[in-house]
Short mmCIF file of N, CA and C in Angstrom, two decimals:
data_model
loop_
_atom_site.label_atom_id
_atom_site.label_comp_id
_atom_site.label_asym_id
_atom_site.label_seq_id
_atom_site.Cartn_x
_atom_site.Cartn_y
_atom_site.Cartn_z
N UNK A 237 43.00 -93.77 85.40
CA UNK A 237 42.78 -93.01 84.19
C UNK A 237 42.88 -91.51 84.48
N UNK A 238 42.22 -91.06 85.52
CA UNK A 238 42.24 -89.65 85.89
C UNK A 238 43.65 -89.22 86.31
N UNK A 239 44.36 -90.12 86.98
CA UNK A 239 45.73 -89.82 87.40
C UNK A 239 46.64 -89.65 86.19
N UNK A 240 46.49 -90.49 85.18
CA UNK A 240 47.29 -90.38 83.96
C UNK A 240 47.00 -89.05 83.24
N UNK A 241 45.73 -88.66 83.20
CA UNK A 241 45.35 -87.40 82.57
C UNK A 241 45.98 -86.22 83.31
N UNK A 242 45.95 -86.25 84.62
CA UNK A 242 46.54 -85.19 85.44
C UNK A 242 48.06 -85.12 85.21
N UNK A 243 48.73 -86.25 85.18
CA UNK A 243 50.18 -86.28 84.94
C UNK A 243 50.49 -85.75 83.54
N UNK A 244 49.69 -86.11 82.55
CA UNK A 244 49.89 -85.64 81.19
C UNK A 244 49.72 -84.13 81.10
N UNK A 245 48.73 -83.58 81.79
CA UNK A 245 48.50 -82.13 81.80
C UNK A 245 49.68 -81.41 82.45
N UNK A 246 50.15 -81.92 83.57
CA UNK A 246 51.29 -81.30 84.27
C UNK A 246 52.54 -81.37 83.40
N UNK A 247 52.77 -82.50 82.76
CA UNK A 247 53.93 -82.64 81.89
C UNK A 247 53.84 -81.68 80.71
N UNK A 248 52.66 -81.54 80.15
CA UNK A 248 52.47 -80.60 79.03
C UNK A 248 52.75 -79.17 79.47
N UNK A 249 52.32 -78.80 80.67
CA UNK A 249 52.57 -77.45 81.19
C UNK A 249 54.06 -77.20 81.39
N UNK A 250 54.76 -78.20 81.91
CA UNK A 250 56.20 -78.06 82.14
C UNK A 250 56.93 -77.90 80.81
N UNK A 251 56.58 -78.71 79.83
CA UNK A 251 57.21 -78.62 78.51
C UNK A 251 56.89 -77.27 77.87
N UNK A 252 55.65 -76.83 77.97
CA UNK A 252 55.24 -75.55 77.40
C UNK A 252 56.04 -74.40 78.01
N UNK A 253 56.17 -74.39 79.32
CA UNK A 253 56.92 -73.31 79.99
C UNK A 253 58.40 -73.35 79.64
N UNK A 254 58.96 -74.56 79.51
CA UNK A 254 60.37 -74.67 79.15
C UNK A 254 60.60 -74.14 77.74
N UNK A 255 59.74 -74.52 76.81
CA UNK A 255 59.87 -74.04 75.43
C UNK A 255 59.66 -72.54 75.36
N UNK A 256 58.66 -72.04 76.08
CA UNK A 256 58.39 -70.60 76.09
C UNK A 256 59.58 -69.83 76.66
N UNK A 257 60.16 -70.33 77.73
CA UNK A 257 61.31 -69.68 78.35
C UNK A 257 62.50 -69.70 77.40
N UNK A 258 62.74 -70.82 76.77
CA UNK A 258 63.86 -70.95 75.84
C UNK A 258 63.69 -70.05 74.63
N UNK A 259 62.50 -70.02 74.07
CA UNK A 259 62.24 -69.19 72.90
C UNK A 259 62.25 -67.70 73.27
N UNK A 260 61.69 -67.36 74.39
CA UNK A 260 61.67 -65.96 74.84
C UNK A 260 63.06 -65.47 75.15
N UNK A 261 63.90 -66.30 75.76
CA UNK A 261 65.27 -65.93 76.08
C UNK A 261 66.10 -65.73 74.84
N UNK A 262 65.92 -66.58 73.83
CA UNK A 262 66.68 -66.45 72.59
C UNK A 262 66.29 -65.19 71.84
N UNK A 263 65.00 -64.87 71.81
CA UNK A 263 64.54 -63.66 71.12
C UNK A 263 65.05 -62.43 71.85
N UNK A 264 65.04 -62.47 73.17
CA UNK A 264 65.51 -61.33 73.96
C UNK A 264 67.00 -61.08 73.72
N UNK A 265 67.78 -62.15 73.67
CA UNK A 265 69.22 -62.00 73.44
C UNK A 265 69.51 -61.43 72.06
N UNK A 266 68.77 -61.87 71.06
CA UNK A 266 69.06 -61.40 69.71
C UNK A 266 68.71 -59.93 69.54
N UNK A 267 67.67 -59.46 70.20
CA UNK A 267 67.31 -58.04 70.12
C UNK A 267 68.32 -57.21 70.90
N UNK A 268 68.65 -57.65 72.08
CA UNK A 268 69.55 -56.90 72.94
C UNK A 268 70.96 -56.84 72.38
N UNK A 269 71.40 -57.94 71.77
CA UNK A 269 72.77 -58.00 71.28
C UNK A 269 72.88 -57.69 69.80
N UNK A 270 71.88 -57.09 69.19
CA UNK A 270 71.93 -56.82 67.76
C UNK A 270 73.08 -55.89 67.42
N UNK A 271 73.97 -56.36 66.56
CA UNK A 271 75.08 -55.54 66.11
C UNK A 271 76.24 -55.45 67.08
N UNK A 272 76.20 -56.23 68.16
CA UNK A 272 77.29 -56.19 69.12
C UNK A 272 77.75 -57.60 69.41
N UNK A 273 78.94 -57.72 69.96
CA UNK A 273 79.43 -59.01 70.40
C UNK A 273 78.70 -59.40 71.67
N UNK A 274 78.69 -60.67 71.95
CA UNK A 274 78.02 -61.16 73.15
C UNK A 274 78.62 -60.52 74.39
N UNK A 275 77.77 -59.97 75.23
CA UNK A 275 78.21 -59.35 76.47
C UNK A 275 78.62 -57.90 76.33
N UNK A 276 78.67 -57.37 75.13
CA UNK A 276 79.07 -55.98 74.94
C UNK A 276 77.84 -55.08 75.07
N UNK A 277 77.97 -54.01 75.81
CA UNK A 277 76.88 -53.06 76.00
C UNK A 277 77.08 -51.90 75.04
N UNK A 278 76.02 -51.55 74.28
CA UNK A 278 76.18 -50.45 73.33
C UNK A 278 75.40 -49.20 73.73
N UNK A 279 74.60 -49.27 74.78
CA UNK A 279 73.84 -48.11 75.24
C UNK A 279 74.31 -47.72 76.64
N UNK A 280 75.32 -46.87 76.70
CA UNK A 280 75.88 -46.43 77.97
C UNK A 280 75.27 -45.08 78.31
N UNK A 281 74.69 -44.98 79.49
CA UNK A 281 74.12 -43.72 79.95
C UNK A 281 75.21 -42.92 80.66
N UNK A 282 75.37 -41.67 80.24
CA UNK A 282 76.36 -40.80 80.87
C UNK A 282 75.71 -39.46 81.20
N UNK A 283 76.40 -38.68 82.02
CA UNK A 283 75.87 -37.40 82.47
C UNK A 283 76.57 -36.25 81.76
N UNK A 284 75.77 -35.33 81.25
CA UNK A 284 76.30 -34.14 80.58
C UNK A 284 77.00 -33.27 81.63
N UNK A 285 78.25 -32.84 81.39
CA UNK A 285 78.97 -32.03 82.38
C UNK A 285 78.44 -30.61 82.53
N UNK A 286 77.61 -30.15 81.60
CA UNK A 286 77.10 -28.78 81.66
C UNK A 286 75.74 -28.73 82.35
N UNK A 287 74.77 -29.47 81.81
CA UNK A 287 73.39 -29.38 82.32
C UNK A 287 73.02 -30.51 83.27
N UNK A 288 73.82 -31.57 83.32
CA UNK A 288 73.55 -32.67 84.24
C UNK A 288 72.54 -33.69 83.73
N UNK A 289 72.12 -33.58 82.48
CA UNK A 289 71.16 -34.52 81.90
C UNK A 289 71.86 -35.84 81.59
N UNK A 290 71.17 -36.96 81.88
CA UNK A 290 71.68 -38.27 81.50
C UNK A 290 71.17 -38.59 80.10
N UNK A 291 72.06 -39.14 79.27
CA UNK A 291 71.70 -39.45 77.89
C UNK A 291 72.52 -40.65 77.42
N UNK A 292 72.09 -41.26 76.31
CA UNK A 292 72.80 -42.38 75.73
C UNK A 292 74.03 -41.83 75.01
N UNK A 293 75.20 -42.34 75.34
CA UNK A 293 76.46 -41.79 74.85
C UNK A 293 76.51 -41.75 73.33
N UNK A 294 76.03 -42.79 72.66
CA UNK A 294 76.14 -42.82 71.20
C UNK A 294 75.25 -41.79 70.52
N UNK A 295 74.30 -41.20 71.24
CA UNK A 295 73.43 -40.18 70.66
C UNK A 295 73.88 -38.77 71.01
N UNK A 296 74.95 -38.66 71.77
CA UNK A 296 75.41 -37.35 72.20
C UNK A 296 76.40 -36.72 71.23
N UNK A 297 76.96 -35.61 71.65
CA UNK A 297 77.95 -34.85 70.87
C UNK A 297 79.27 -34.95 71.63
N UNK A 298 80.32 -35.37 70.93
CA UNK A 298 81.63 -35.56 71.56
C UNK A 298 82.56 -34.40 71.27
N UNK A 299 83.49 -34.19 72.18
CA UNK A 299 84.51 -33.16 72.03
C UNK A 299 85.81 -33.72 72.58
N UNK A 300 86.88 -33.65 71.80
CA UNK A 300 88.20 -34.06 72.27
C UNK A 300 88.95 -32.81 72.70
N UNK A 301 89.37 -32.81 73.96
CA UNK A 301 90.08 -31.65 74.49
C UNK A 301 91.19 -32.15 75.40
N UNK A 302 92.43 -31.81 75.07
CA UNK A 302 93.61 -32.24 75.84
C UNK A 302 93.64 -33.76 76.01
N UNK A 303 93.44 -34.50 74.90
CA UNK A 303 93.42 -35.96 74.88
C UNK A 303 92.36 -36.55 75.81
N UNK A 304 91.31 -35.81 76.07
CA UNK A 304 90.21 -36.26 76.90
C UNK A 304 88.92 -36.12 76.11
N UNK A 305 88.13 -37.19 76.09
CA UNK A 305 86.86 -37.16 75.37
C UNK A 305 85.76 -36.68 76.33
N UNK A 306 85.08 -35.63 75.93
CA UNK A 306 83.94 -35.12 76.69
C UNK A 306 82.69 -35.34 75.85
N UNK A 307 81.62 -35.81 76.48
CA UNK A 307 80.36 -36.06 75.78
C UNK A 307 79.28 -35.15 76.34
N UNK A 308 78.50 -34.58 75.43
CA UNK A 308 77.43 -33.66 75.79
C UNK A 308 76.12 -34.15 75.20
N UNK A 309 75.01 -33.76 75.82
CA UNK A 309 73.70 -34.19 75.35
C UNK A 309 73.30 -33.48 74.07
N UNK A 310 73.87 -32.30 73.82
CA UNK A 310 73.49 -31.53 72.63
C UNK A 310 74.64 -30.61 72.23
N UNK A 311 74.51 -30.05 71.04
CA UNK A 311 75.50 -29.08 70.57
C UNK A 311 75.45 -27.81 71.41
N UNK A 312 74.27 -27.47 71.90
CA UNK A 312 74.12 -26.27 72.73
C UNK A 312 74.94 -26.40 74.02
N UNK A 313 74.88 -27.56 74.66
CA UNK A 313 75.66 -27.76 75.88
C UNK A 313 77.15 -27.78 75.58
N UNK A 314 77.54 -28.38 74.46
CA UNK A 314 78.95 -28.37 74.06
C UNK A 314 79.43 -26.94 73.85
N UNK A 315 78.61 -26.13 73.17
CA UNK A 315 78.98 -24.74 72.91
C UNK A 315 79.06 -23.93 74.20
N UNK A 316 78.15 -24.19 75.15
CA UNK A 316 78.20 -23.48 76.44
C UNK A 316 79.48 -23.85 77.18
N UNK A 317 79.85 -25.14 77.12
CA UNK A 317 81.08 -25.59 77.76
C UNK A 317 82.30 -24.90 77.14
N UNK A 318 82.34 -24.86 75.82
CA UNK A 318 83.46 -24.21 75.13
C UNK A 318 83.54 -22.72 75.45
N UNK A 319 82.37 -22.06 75.49
CA UNK A 319 82.35 -20.63 75.80
C UNK A 319 82.84 -20.37 77.23
N UNK A 320 82.40 -21.21 78.16
CA UNK A 320 82.81 -21.04 79.56
C UNK A 320 84.30 -21.30 79.72
N UNK A 321 84.80 -22.37 79.10
CA UNK A 321 86.22 -22.70 79.23
C UNK A 321 87.12 -21.72 78.50
N UNK A 322 86.67 -21.17 77.40
CA UNK A 322 87.50 -20.16 76.73
C UNK A 322 87.56 -18.89 77.57
N UNK A 323 86.48 -18.56 78.28
CA UNK A 323 86.48 -17.40 79.17
C UNK A 323 87.39 -17.67 80.37
N UNK A 324 87.40 -18.90 80.89
CA UNK A 324 88.27 -19.25 82.00
C UNK A 324 89.73 -19.18 81.58
N UNK A 325 90.05 -19.66 80.38
CA UNK A 325 91.44 -19.61 79.90
C UNK A 325 91.90 -18.18 79.70
N UNK A 326 91.02 -17.32 79.24
CA UNK A 326 91.39 -15.92 79.04
C UNK A 326 91.67 -15.23 80.37
N UNK A 327 90.84 -15.52 81.39
CA UNK A 327 91.03 -14.85 82.68
C UNK A 327 92.26 -15.37 83.40
N UNK A 328 92.63 -16.64 83.22
CA UNK A 328 93.81 -17.18 83.91
C UNK A 328 95.08 -16.82 83.16
N UNK A 329 95.00 -16.60 81.85
CA UNK A 329 96.22 -16.27 81.09
C UNK A 329 96.53 -14.78 81.12
N UNK A 330 95.61 -13.93 81.54
CA UNK A 330 95.84 -12.48 81.57
C UNK A 330 96.60 -12.07 82.81
#
């Protein structure tokens, strides 16, 4: 009788953990993949070329220059980049 009770408790624990793992995994996937295809990453961390700060690309400020996309953490960093590069172009073209 005691052996049956012990086996029943162990079986219940195994089933509980399996269900918890399955339910937890499904909830995690739906939150992580919300709005994206399976396996697609939508939060890419990149480094600002001016200040060196890492930020989420979709929250940054983009600039297309010479068919190259540059991403900045803020408009201030983008403006500093533009000011520096316009000064460099002026000094090399003179």
